Amino acid sequence: MADILLVFGTDTGNTEDIGEKIQELFSESGHFVEMINVSDCSADKINSTDICIFGVPTWDFGGIQEDWEDFQDELETAELSGKTIALYGLGDQFGYGDYFIDAVGWLHEIIQPMGANIKGYWPTKSYEFDGSRALSPCKTYFYGLAIDEDQQFELTDERISEWVAQLIQEFESDEAA
Ligand SMILES: Cc1cc2nc3c(=O)[nH]c(=O)nc-3n(C[C@H](O)[C@H](O)[C@H](O)COP(=O)(O)O)c2cc1C
């Protein structure tokens, strides 16, 4: 499997911490993950990697973490057609239950029309929230892993470990196809 580029944005550090856990789990399975803050990233950097993971927190009632928002124009110049991309988002389902991980939905709305091969959809069943921009049309999946360090931190490690196992399977079955 190709090396992976994990691009994260963060205001208070949670999305970076989760990225490090994802990195560690991939590494235990023999896969290299390079982490980069979105504020240091470029379209060229993304173009140079076959597989990307994007991590984004949601802020201020459905708002996009500002470094990601600043990166939108650059992201739209990247060559994402056919590129394998998985998303994860940080949010607070009880504090901001109408906007839970909305920023994942925002990223999905950008990368899907650009032809990205999006992996890692994640079931909504263990969460309680009223609305999210990150929901699949059937509303039973998020467009990526949802992590809630504010309300369900005790579920985080298990969620990450299941998601990474799911991604490895999805990435490898793509390669075999
Ligand atoms: C003022 C404020 C606004 C927030 N707005 C949202 C929101 O709209 N939706 C959501 O899911 N989470 C929201 N959150 C929760 C953050 O996304 C969450 O704390 C996340 O872990 C922060 O990640 P970071 O440390 O990587 O910035 C908000 C938190 C605060 C303090």
mmCIF file of C-alpha atoms and ligand atoms in Angstrom:
data_model
loop_
_atom_site.group_PDB
_atom_site.id
_atom_site.type_symbol
_atom_site.label_atom_id
_atom_site.label_comp_id
_atom_site.label_asym_id
_atom_site.label_seq_id
_atom_site.Cartn_x
_atom_site.Cartn_y
_atom_site.Cartn_z
ATOM 1 C CA MET A 1 0.000 0.000 0.000
ATOM 2 C CA ALA A 2 1.251 3.507 -0.826
ATOM 3 C CA ASP A 3 2.361 5.939 1.857
ATOM 4 C CA ILE A 4 -0.334 8.148 3.334
ATOM 5 C CA LEU A 5 -0.427 11.918 3.839
ATOM 6 C CA LEU A 6 -2.533 13.035 6.820
ATOM 7 C CA VAL A 7 -3.489 16.710 6.642
ATOM 8 C CA PHE A 8 -5.050 18.220 9.759
ATOM 9 C CA GLY A 9 -6.252 21.603 10.965
ATOM 10 C CA THR A 10 -6.795 22.385 14.631
ATOM 11 C CA ASP A 11 -7.576 25.219 17.039
ATOM 12 C CA THR A 12 -7.018 23.503 20.390
ATOM 13 C CA GLY A 13 -5.004 20.415 19.438
ATOM 14 C CA ASN A 14 -7.598 17.624 19.430
ATOM 15 C CA THR A 15 -7.547 16.969 15.690
ATOM 16 C CA GLU A 16 -3.752 16.730 15.759
ATOM 17 C CA ASP A 17 -3.858 14.308 18.735
ATOM 18 C CA ILE A 18 -6.325 12.080 16.897
ATOM 19 C CA GLY A 19 -4.111 12.261 13.796
ATOM 20 C CA GLU A 20 -1.185 10.998 15.858
ATOM 21 C CA LYS A 21 -3.240 8.043 17.069
ATOM 22 C CA ILE A 22 -4.243 7.240 13.494
ATOM 23 C CA GLN A 23 -0.598 7.524 12.443
ATOM 24 C CA GLU A 24 0.506 5.178 15.228
ATOM 25 C CA LEU A 25 -2.064 2.516 14.333
ATOM 26 C CA PHE A 26 -1.110 2.578 10.658
ATOM 27 C CA SER A 27 2.522 2.342 11.664
ATOM 28 C CA GLU A 28 1.806 -0.743 13.814
ATOM 29 C CA SER A 29 0.375 -2.315 10.648
ATOM 30 C CA GLY A 30 3.486 -1.411 8.681
ATOM 31 C CA HIS A 31 2.111 1.638 6.842
ATOM 32 C CA PHE A 32 3.832 5.017 6.859
ATOM 33 C CA VAL A 33 1.731 8.116 7.532
ATOM 34 C CA GLU A 34 3.221 11.591 7.176
ATOM 35 C CA MET A 35 1.361 14.280 9.139
ATOM 36 C CA ILE A 36 1.182 17.901 8.052
ATOM 37 C CA ASN A 37 -0.713 20.911 9.380
ATOM 38 C CA VAL A 38 -3.026 22.238 6.667
ATOM 39 C CA SER A 39 -1.449 25.674 7.154
ATOM 40 C CA ASP A 40 1.852 24.188 5.872
ATOM 41 C CA CYS A 41 0.252 22.142 3.078
ATOM 42 C CA SER A 42 0.040 22.809 -0.669
ATOM 43 C CA ALA A 43 -1.708 21.345 -3.695
ATOM 44 C CA ASP A 44 1.685 19.990 -4.871
ATOM 45 C CA LYS A 45 2.116 18.131 -1.583
ATOM 46 C CA ILE A 46 -1.302 16.520 -1.999
ATOM 47 C CA ASN A 47 -0.599 15.732 -5.671
ATOM 48 C CA SER A 48 2.565 13.883 -4.688
ATOM 49 C CA THR A 49 0.651 11.307 -2.571
ATOM 50 C CA ASP A 50 -1.740 8.561 -3.686
ATOM 51 C CA ILE A 51 -3.641 8.313 -0.405
ATOM 52 C CA CYS A 52 -4.688 11.221 1.837
ATOM 53 C CA ILE A 53 -6.508 11.501 5.149
ATOM 54 C CA PHE A 54 -7.992 14.917 5.955
ATOM 55 C CA GLY A 55 -8.863 15.820 9.575
ATOM 56 C CA VAL A 56 -11.035 18.838 10.398
ATOM 57 C CA PRO A 57 -12.827 20.117 13.519
ATOM 58 C CA THR A 58 -16.051 22.123 13.369
ATOM 59 C CA TRP A 59 -16.212 25.462 15.197
ATOM 60 C CA ASP A 60 -18.809 28.173 15.890
ATOM 61 C CA PHE A 61 -22.110 26.552 14.927
ATOM 62 C CA GLY A 62 -21.170 24.718 11.771
ATOM 63 C CA GLY A 63 -18.098 26.799 10.951
ATOM 64 C CA ILE A 64 -15.007 25.449 9.262
ATOM 65 C CA GLN A 65 -11.704 25.473 11.147
ATOM 66 C CA GLU A 66 -10.092 28.592 9.776
ATOM 67 C CA ASP A 67 -6.837 27.133 8.413
ATOM 68 C CA TRP A 68 -8.891 24.661 6.384
ATOM 69 C CA GLU A 69 -11.130 27.475 5.191
ATOM 70 C CA ASP A 70 -8.032 29.431 4.117
ATOM 71 C CA PHE A 71 -6.825 26.326 2.235
ATOM 72 C CA GLN A 72 -10.007 25.891 0.160
ATOM 73 C CA ASP A 73 -8.781 27.757 -2.942
ATOM 74 C CA GLU A 74 -5.489 25.826 -2.935
ATOM 75 C CA LEU A 75 -7.284 22.508 -2.401
ATOM 76 C CA GLU A 76 -9.481 23.217 -5.409
ATOM 77 C CA THR A 77 -6.353 23.394 -7.580
ATOM 78 C CA ALA A 78 -5.138 19.926 -6.476
ATOM 79 C CA GLU A 79 -5.507 16.899 -8.751
ATOM 80 C CA LEU A 80 -7.977 14.816 -6.767
ATOM 81 C CA SER A 81 -9.509 12.788 -9.573
ATOM 82 C CA GLY A 82 -9.119 9.129 -8.620
ATOM 83 C CA LYS A 83 -7.119 9.975 -5.503
ATOM 84 C CA THR A 84 -8.034 7.927 -2.439
ATOM 85 C CA ILE A 85 -9.133 10.204 0.408
ATOM 86 C CA ALA A 86 -10.622 9.503 3.850
ATOM 87 C CA LEU A 87 -12.040 12.153 6.196
ATOM 88 C CA TYR A 88 -12.299 12.451 9.951
ATOM 89 C CA GLY A 89 -13.907 15.185 11.983
ATOM 90 C CA LEU A 90 -13.920 16.413 15.551
ATOM 91 C CA GLY A 91 -17.083 17.819 17.102
ATOM 92 C CA ASP A 92 -19.360 18.013 20.122
ATOM 93 C CA GLN A 93 -22.675 16.219 19.544
ATOM 94 C CA PHE A 94 -24.455 17.509 22.689
ATOM 95 C CA GLY A 95 -23.114 21.068 22.705
ATOM 96 C CA TYR A 96 -23.607 21.597 18.948
ATOM 97 C CA GLY A 97 -26.105 18.868 18.047
ATOM 98 C CA ASP A 98 -27.535 20.683 15.023
ATOM 99 C CA TYR A 99 -24.090 21.076 13.452
ATOM 100 C CA PHE A 100 -22.272 17.914 14.482
ATOM 101 C CA ILE A 101 -19.005 17.601 12.496
ATOM 102 C CA ASP A 102 -20.442 19.864 9.783
ATOM 103 C CA ALA A 103 -16.940 20.643 8.508
ATOM 104 C CA VAL A 104 -16.595 17.040 7.303
ATOM 105 C CA GLY A 105 -19.644 17.665 5.114
ATOM 106 C CA TRP A 106 -18.040 20.843 3.796
ATOM 107 C CA LEU A 107 -14.852 18.985 2.829
ATOM 108 C CA HIS A 108 -16.892 16.216 1.214
ATOM 109 C CA GLU A 109 -18.818 18.789 -0.836
ATOM 110 C CA ILE A 110 -15.483 20.062 -2.184
ATOM 111 C CA ILE A 111 -13.654 16.825 -2.898
ATOM 112 C CA GLN A 112 -16.472 14.655 -4.233
ATOM 113 C CA PRO A 113 -17.171 16.765 -7.348
ATOM 114 C CA MET A 114 -13.406 16.817 -7.978
ATOM 115 C CA GLY A 115 -13.542 13.036 -8.463
ATOM 116 C CA ALA A 116 -11.888 11.869 -5.230
ATOM 117 C CA ASN A 117 -12.268 8.192 -4.400
ATOM 118 C CA ILE A 118 -13.645 8.667 -0.889
ATOM 119 C CA LYS A 119 -13.219 5.910 1.693
ATOM 120 C CA GLY A 120 -13.963 5.449 5.382
ATOM 121 C CA TYR A 121 -17.660 6.271 5.665
ATOM 122 C CA TRP A 122 -18.660 5.663 9.266
ATOM 123 C CA PRO A 123 -21.978 4.545 10.856
ATOM 124 C CA THR A 124 -23.960 7.134 12.855
ATOM 125 C CA LYS A 125 -25.506 4.600 15.203
ATOM 126 C CA SER A 126 -23.478 5.252 18.362
ATOM 127 C CA TYR A 127 -24.015 9.044 18.326
ATOM 128 C CA GLU A 128 -26.869 11.327 19.452
ATOM 129 C CA PHE A 129 -27.303 14.510 17.473
ATOM 130 C CA ASP A 130 -30.042 16.377 15.618
ATOM 131 C CA GLY A 131 -28.359 17.442 12.430
ATOM 132 C CA SER A 132 -25.129 17.220 10.476
ATOM 133 C CA ARG A 133 -23.924 18.377 7.073
ATOM 134 C CA ALA A 134 -21.696 15.279 7.034
ATOM 135 C CA LEU A 135 -24.480 12.724 6.540
ATOM 136 C CA SER A 136 -24.807 10.377 3.577
ATOM 137 C CA PRO A 137 -28.160 10.570 1.724
ATOM 138 C CA CYS A 138 -29.501 7.552 3.650
ATOM 139 C CA LYS A 139 -28.470 9.332 6.876
ATOM 140 C CA THR A 140 -26.992 6.204 8.407
ATOM 141 C CA TYR A 141 -23.381 7.103 7.604
ATOM 142 C CA PHE A 142 -21.129 10.068 8.162
ATOM 143 C CA TYR A 143 -18.804 10.941 5.302
ATOM 144 C CA GLY A 144 -15.914 10.065 7.611
ATOM 145 C CA LEU A 145 -14.978 9.116 11.144
ATOM 146 C CA ALA A 146 -16.665 11.247 13.831
ATOM 147 C CA ILE A 147 -14.696 11.800 17.027
ATOM 148 C CA ASP A 148 -16.209 13.546 20.045
ATOM 149 C CA GLU A 149 -13.550 14.315 22.625
ATOM 150 C CA ASP A 150 -15.974 16.563 24.523
ATOM 151 C CA GLN A 151 -18.737 14.044 25.176
ATOM 152 C CA GLN A 152 -17.575 10.543 24.250
ATOM 153 C CA PHE A 153 -13.820 10.532 24.752
ATOM 154 C CA GLU A 154 -14.046 7.042 26.254
ATOM 155 C CA LEU A 155 -15.113 5.687 22.839
ATOM 156 C CA THR A 156 -12.342 7.400 20.908
ATOM 157 C CA ASP A 157 -9.616 4.741 20.971
ATOM 158 C CA GLU A 158 -12.003 1.977 19.948
ATOM 159 C CA ARG A 159 -13.465 4.098 17.153
ATOM 160 C CA ILE A 160 -10.067 4.990 15.759
ATOM 161 C CA SER A 161 -8.854 1.448 15.875
ATOM 162 C CA GLU A 162 -11.958 0.132 14.053
ATOM 163 C CA TRP A 163 -11.770 2.899 11.478
ATOM 164 C CA VAL A 164 -8.088 2.329 10.730
ATOM 165 C CA ALA A 165 -8.740 -1.410 10.290
ATOM 166 C CA GLN A 166 -11.631 -0.535 7.947
ATOM 167 C CA LEU A 167 -9.420 1.858 5.957
ATOM 168 C CA ILE A 168 -6.609 -0.667 5.558
ATOM 169 C CA GLN A 169 -9.129 -3.151 4.184
ATOM 170 C CA GLU A 170 -10.687 -0.575 1.844
ATOM 171 C CA PHE A 171 -7.319 0.707 0.617
ATOM 172 C CA GLU A 172 -6.015 -2.811 0.002
ATOM 173 C CA SER A 173 -9.120 -4.033 -1.774
ATOM 174 C CA ASP A 174 -8.885 -1.011 -4.087
ATOM 175 C CA GLU A 175 -5.315 -1.983 -4.894
ATOM 176 C CA ALA A 176 -6.319 -5.560 -5.651
ATOM 177 C CA ALA A 177 -9.118 -4.450 -8.002
HETATM 178 C C1 LIG B 1 -17.142 27.810 20.698
HETATM 179 C C2 LIG B 1 -17.193 26.407 20.180
HETATM 180 C C3 LIG B 1 -17.933 26.133 19.035
HETATM 181 C C4 LIG B 1 -18.031 24.814 18.547
HETATM 182 N N1 LIG B 1 -18.837 24.546 17.464
HETATM 183 C C5 LIG B 1 -19.032 23.255 17.081
HETATM 184 C C6 LIG B 1 -19.963 22.932 16.043
HETATM 185 O O1 LIG B 1 -20.597 23.788 15.433
HETATM 186 N N2 LIG B 1 -20.102 21.619 15.704
HETATM 187 C C7 LIG B 1 -19.416 20.612 16.337
HETATM 188 O O2 LIG B 1 -19.598 19.438 16.003
HETATM 189 N N3 LIG B 1 -18.503 20.892 17.315
HETATM 190 C C8 LIG B 1 -18.309 22.184 17.716
HETATM 191 N N4 LIG B 1 -17.409 22.473 18.711
HETATM 192 C C9 LIG B 1 -16.610 21.378 19.308
HETATM 193 C C10 LIG B 1 -15.185 21.294 18.717
HETATM 194 O O3 LIG B 1 -15.232 20.922 17.355
HETATM 195 C C11 LIG B 1 -14.398 20.225 19.486
HETATM 196 O O4 LIG B 1 -14.132 20.703 20.786
HETATM 197 C C12 LIG B 1 -13.129 19.761 18.805
HETATM 198 O O5 LIG B 1 -12.608 18.675 19.534
HETATM 199 C C13 LIG B 1 -12.082 20.860 18.662
HETATM 200 O O6 LIG B 1 -11.022 20.359 17.875
HETATM 201 P P1 LIG B 1 -9.589 21.066 17.786
HETATM 202 O O7 LIG B 1 -8.983 21.001 19.192
HETATM 203 O O8 LIG B 1 -8.816 20.226 16.848
HETATM 204 O O9 LIG B 1 -9.767 22.459 17.318
HETATM 205 C C14 LIG B 1 -17.320 23.770 19.193
HETATM 206 C C15 LIG B 1 -16.565 24.077 20.340
HETATM 207 C C16 LIG B 1 -16.513 25.362 20.845
HETATM 208 C C17 LIG B 1 -15.721 25.622 22.101
#
